[in-house]
Short mmCIF file of C-alpha atoms in Angstrom, two decimals:
data_model
loop_
_atom_site.label_atom_id
_atom_site.label_comp_id
_atom_site.label_asym_id
_atom_site.label_seq_id
_atom_site.Cartn_x
_atom_site.Cartn_y
_atom_site.Cartn_z
CA UNK A 1 0.21 -0.43 -0.42
CA UNK A 2 1.17 3.54 -0.90
CA UNK A 3 -0.11 6.68 1.34
CA UNK A 4 -1.93 9.17 -1.70
CA UNK A 5 -2.10 12.35 -0.68
CA UNK A 6 -4.68 12.07 -4.00
CA UNK A 7 -5.02 11.51 -7.68
CA UNK A 8 -6.60 14.76 -10.53
CA UNK A 9 -6.12 15.34 -14.12
CA UNK A 10 -4.58 18.92 -14.65
CA UNK A 11 -2.60 21.07 -16.97
CA UNK A 12 0.96 20.69 -16.20
CA UNK A 13 1.79 23.66 -14.48
CA UNK A 14 5.59 24.65 -14.96
CA UNK A 15 8.81 23.65 -16.05
CA UNK A 16 9.28 21.75 -20.01
CA UNK A 17 5.98 20.25 -20.43
CA UNK A 18 4.25 23.27 -18.86
CA UNK A 19 0.46 23.29 -20.70
CA UNK A 20 0.35 19.57 -21.39
CA UNK A 21 -2.20 17.22 -19.65
CA UNK A 22 -1.48 15.13 -16.87
CA UNK A 23 -2.77 12.89 -14.65
CA UNK A 24 -1.09 14.03 -11.22
CA UNK A 25 -0.13 10.96 -8.64
CA UNK A 26 0.49 13.39 -5.04
CA UNK A 27 2.01 11.23 -2.60
CA UNK A 28 1.66 11.93 1.21
CA UNK A 29 5.06 12.55 3.40
CA UNK A 30 8.19 14.02 2.83
CA UNK A 31 11.51 14.02 4.36
CA UNK A 32 11.94 17.73 4.50
CA UNK A 33 9.40 20.16 5.65
CA UNK A 34 9.72 23.48 3.59
CA UNK A 35 7.86 26.23 4.79
CA UNK A 36 5.96 26.65 1.08
CA UNK A 37 5.48 23.40 -0.01
CA UNK A 38 1.25 23.16 -0.56
CA UNK A 39 0.88 19.38 0.53
CA UNK A 40 -1.15 18.55 3.23
CA UNK A 41 1.44 15.70 4.74
CA UNK A 42 -1.04 14.59 7.10
CA UNK A 43 -3.29 13.70 4.70
CA UNK A 44 -3.96 10.85 2.60
CA UNK A 45 -5.07 7.07 1.98
CA UNK A 46 -3.62 4.16 1.57
CA UNK A 47 -3.90 2.66 -1.45
CA UNK A 48 -2.98 -0.81 -3.29
CA UNK A 49 -1.03 -0.41 -7.00
CA UNK A 50 -4.33 -1.61 -8.53
CA UNK A 51 -6.61 1.41 -6.92
CA UNK A 52 -3.94 3.81 -8.34
CA UNK A 53 -3.93 2.16 -12.32
CA UNK A 54 -7.69 1.98 -12.40
CA UNK A 55 -7.72 5.93 -10.92
CA UNK A 56 -4.72 6.87 -13.35
CA UNK A 57 -6.08 4.81 -16.16
CA UNK A 58 -9.43 7.21 -16.18
CA UNK A 59 -7.37 9.78 -17.97
CA UNK A 60 -6.65 9.49 -21.71
CA UNK A 61 -3.08 11.94 -21.37
CA UNK A 62 0.03 10.26 -21.98
CA UNK A 63 1.98 11.65 -19.16
CA UNK A 64 1.40 10.78 -15.43
CA UNK A 65 3.67 12.36 -12.68
CA UNK A 66 5.06 10.87 -9.71
CA UNK A 67 4.62 14.09 -7.49
CA UNK A 68 4.71 15.10 -3.27
CA UNK A 69 5.81 15.09 -1.02
CA UNK A 70 8.45 13.09 -1.98
CA UNK A 71 7.56 10.10 -3.94
CA UNK A 72 10.69 8.38 -3.78
CA UNK A 73 9.98 7.37 -0.55
CA UNK A 74 6.80 5.57 -1.62
CA UNK A 75 7.70 3.85 -5.01
CA UNK A 76 10.48 1.41 -6.14
CA UNK A 77 11.04 -0.44 -9.47
CA UNK A 78 8.35 -2.63 -9.66
CA UNK A 79 5.51 -0.40 -9.00
CA UNK A 80 6.89 1.90 -11.74
CA UNK A 81 7.67 -1.03 -14.12
CA UNK A 82 4.30 -2.07 -13.72
CA UNK A 83 2.02 1.68 -13.85
CA UNK A 84 4.17 1.36 -17.29
CA UNK A 85 2.79 -1.43 -18.62
CA UNK A 86 -0.64 -0.97 -17.42
CA UNK A 87 -1.04 1.74 -18.24
CA UNK A 88 1.02 2.23 -21.34
CA UNK A 89 2.03 6.70 -20.20
CA UNK A 90 4.90 7.65 -19.87
CA UNK A 91 6.17 8.69 -16.30
CA UNK A 92 7.72 11.64 -14.76
CA UNK A 93 8.86 12.89 -11.29
CA UNK A 94 9.03 15.37 -9.32
CA UNK A 95 11.95 14.80 -6.50
CA UNK A 96 13.88 16.80 -4.04
CA UNK A 97 16.70 14.68 -5.15
CA UNK A 98 17.83 13.23 -2.14
CA UNK A 99 17.18 9.90 -2.40
CA UNK A 100 17.41 7.27 -4.97
CA UNK A 101 14.26 6.46 -7.16
CA UNK A 102 13.43 3.65 -9.52
CA UNK A 103 15.30 3.33 -13.20
CA UNK A 104 12.31 3.66 -16.31
CA UNK A 105 11.23 7.05 -15.48
CA UNK A 106 10.88 8.96 -18.52
CA UNK A 107 11.58 12.34 -17.13
CA UNK A 108 13.07 13.07 -14.14
CA UNK A 109 12.52 17.48 -12.14
CA UNK A 110 15.44 17.44 -9.14
CA UNK A 111 13.50 21.00 -7.09
CA UNK A 112 17.04 20.87 -4.99
CA UNK A 113 16.20 22.48 -1.13
CA UNK A 114 19.39 22.98 -0.28
CA UNK A 115 19.98 25.15 2.19
CA UNK A 116 16.28 25.98 2.86
CA UNK A 117 14.24 26.54 5.81
CA UNK A 118 13.01 22.71 6.95
CA UNK A 119 15.00 21.02 4.41
CA UNK A 120 17.67 20.33 6.33
CA UNK A 121 21.74 19.51 5.43
CA UNK A 122 21.10 17.13 2.71
CA UNK A 123 22.67 16.59 -0.70
CA UNK A 124 21.23 16.19 -3.98
CA UNK A 125 22.22 12.13 -4.35
CA UNK A 126 19.98 12.25 -7.79
CA UNK A 127 22.84 10.63 -10.38
CA UNK A 128 19.95 12.41 -13.62
CA UNK A 129 18.05 15.37 -14.08
CA UNK A 130 15.95 16.28 -17.02
CA UNK A 131 14.91 19.58 -15.86
CA UNK A 132 16.20 21.76 -12.49
CA UNK A 133 13.92 23.48 -11.27
CA UNK A 134 14.63 26.10 -8.29
CA UNK A 135 12.10 27.97 -6.03
CA UNK A 136 13.52 31.16 -6.21
CA UNK A 137 14.21 32.21 -2.27
CA UNK A 138 16.48 35.60 -3.17
CA UNK A 139 19.22 32.42 -2.05
CA UNK A 140 22.77 32.17 -4.55
CA UNK A 141 22.21 30.52 -7.46
CA UNK A 142 25.64 29.65 -8.64
CA UNK A 143 25.47 26.14 -7.76
CA UNK A 144 22.18 25.08 -9.30
CA UNK A 145 24.65 24.79 -11.72
CA UNK A 146 27.33 22.54 -10.13
CA UNK A 147 24.47 19.26 -8.99
CA UNK A 148 26.05 16.27 -9.96
CA UNK A 149 22.32 15.60 -11.30
CA UNK A 150 23.07 18.61 -14.08
CA UNK A 151 24.27 17.13 -17.53
CA UNK A 152 24.46 19.29 -20.85
CA UNK A 153 21.24 18.22 -22.28
CA UNK A 154 19.51 19.56 -18.42
CA UNK A 155 17.09 22.35 -19.26
CA UNK A 156 17.26 24.55 -15.84
CA UNK A 157 13.85 26.98 -14.71
CA UNK A 158 14.38 29.56 -11.66
CA UNK A 159 10.35 29.57 -10.50
CA UNK A 160 9.22 32.51 -7.76
CA UNK A 161 8.05 31.35 -4.68
CA UNK A 162 4.14 31.60 -4.64
CA UNK A 163 3.03 32.86 -1.23
CA UNK A 164 -0.21 33.97 -0.10
CA UNK A 165 -0.02 38.34 0.30
CA UNK A 166 -0.47 39.60 -3.51
CA UNK A 167 2.54 42.69 -2.73
CA UNK A 168 4.81 40.03 -1.64
CA UNK A 169 3.66 37.88 -5.02
CA UNK A 170 4.22 40.37 -6.28
CA UNK A 171 7.63 40.89 -5.10
CA UNK A 172 9.01 37.35 -5.54
CA UNK A 173 7.67 37.27 -9.43
CA UNK A 174 9.85 41.28 -10.49
CA UNK A 175 12.63 39.31 -8.11
CA UNK A 176 12.81 36.37 -10.24
CA UNK A 177 12.40 37.57 -13.87
CA UNK A 178 15.00 40.23 -13.01
CA UNK A 179 17.61 37.07 -11.95
CA UNK A 180 16.00 34.90 -15.07
CA UNK A 181 17.34 38.52 -17.11
CA UNK A 182 20.22 38.31 -16.11
CA UNK A 183 21.44 35.76 -16.01
CA UNK A 184 20.00 33.46 -19.18
CA UNK A 185 21.07 30.50 -18.15
CA UNK A 186 17.55 29.95 -16.85
CA UNK A 187 14.33 29.58 -17.97
CA UNK A 188 11.37 31.53 -15.85
CA UNK A 189 8.89 29.00 -14.24
CA UNK A 190 5.65 30.93 -13.33
CA UNK A 191 3.24 28.30 -11.96
CA UNK A 192 0.82 28.18 -14.42
CA UNK A 193 -2.19 26.62 -13.07
CA UNK A 194 -2.45 28.99 -10.08
CA UNK A 195 -2.79 31.77 -13.15
CA UNK A 196 -5.71 29.52 -14.88
CA UNK A 197 -6.68 28.52 -11.01
CA UNK A 198 -7.10 24.61 -11.45
CA UNK A 199 -5.03 22.20 -9.88
#
């Protein structure tokens, strides 16, 4: 059994696949406690692999996104293999990169939390990332270009930190825009789903 916060169908709001319809499997629980996290880790229900597969197969999209929380706490090679074979869908993972995760994942998004409040002292151990997506809190950015999971084709996204206060949210967005403009190795990610008012 795996603890699931929710399974839902929406548009990918971040990174390289923004705008693409996806089934999101959001796992409960994380090995960090980042202040800006939007997942209620106390919520969630145990689901069998068959239950998860049935829910995923309700939707026609070709992508499943394993997210959280931290999905690497809950998944293994057997689950990824079964999910791919049973649904015929490609699998993406959104992970903080602190733990190993199974082979066979088609798209890896590492969102490192190094040095952030609540993240503790950890290293990114992911060996590979298709994209690195960094929440901009005003921290130094150069270290992200030396992460072990970054390869020559890895896409680099910088994303404003979402907050409820409109004034602070605007300041965050403008800071991130200016940082991307000053260093075009980054691409802006804006959490499109929040602007559209969808999950």
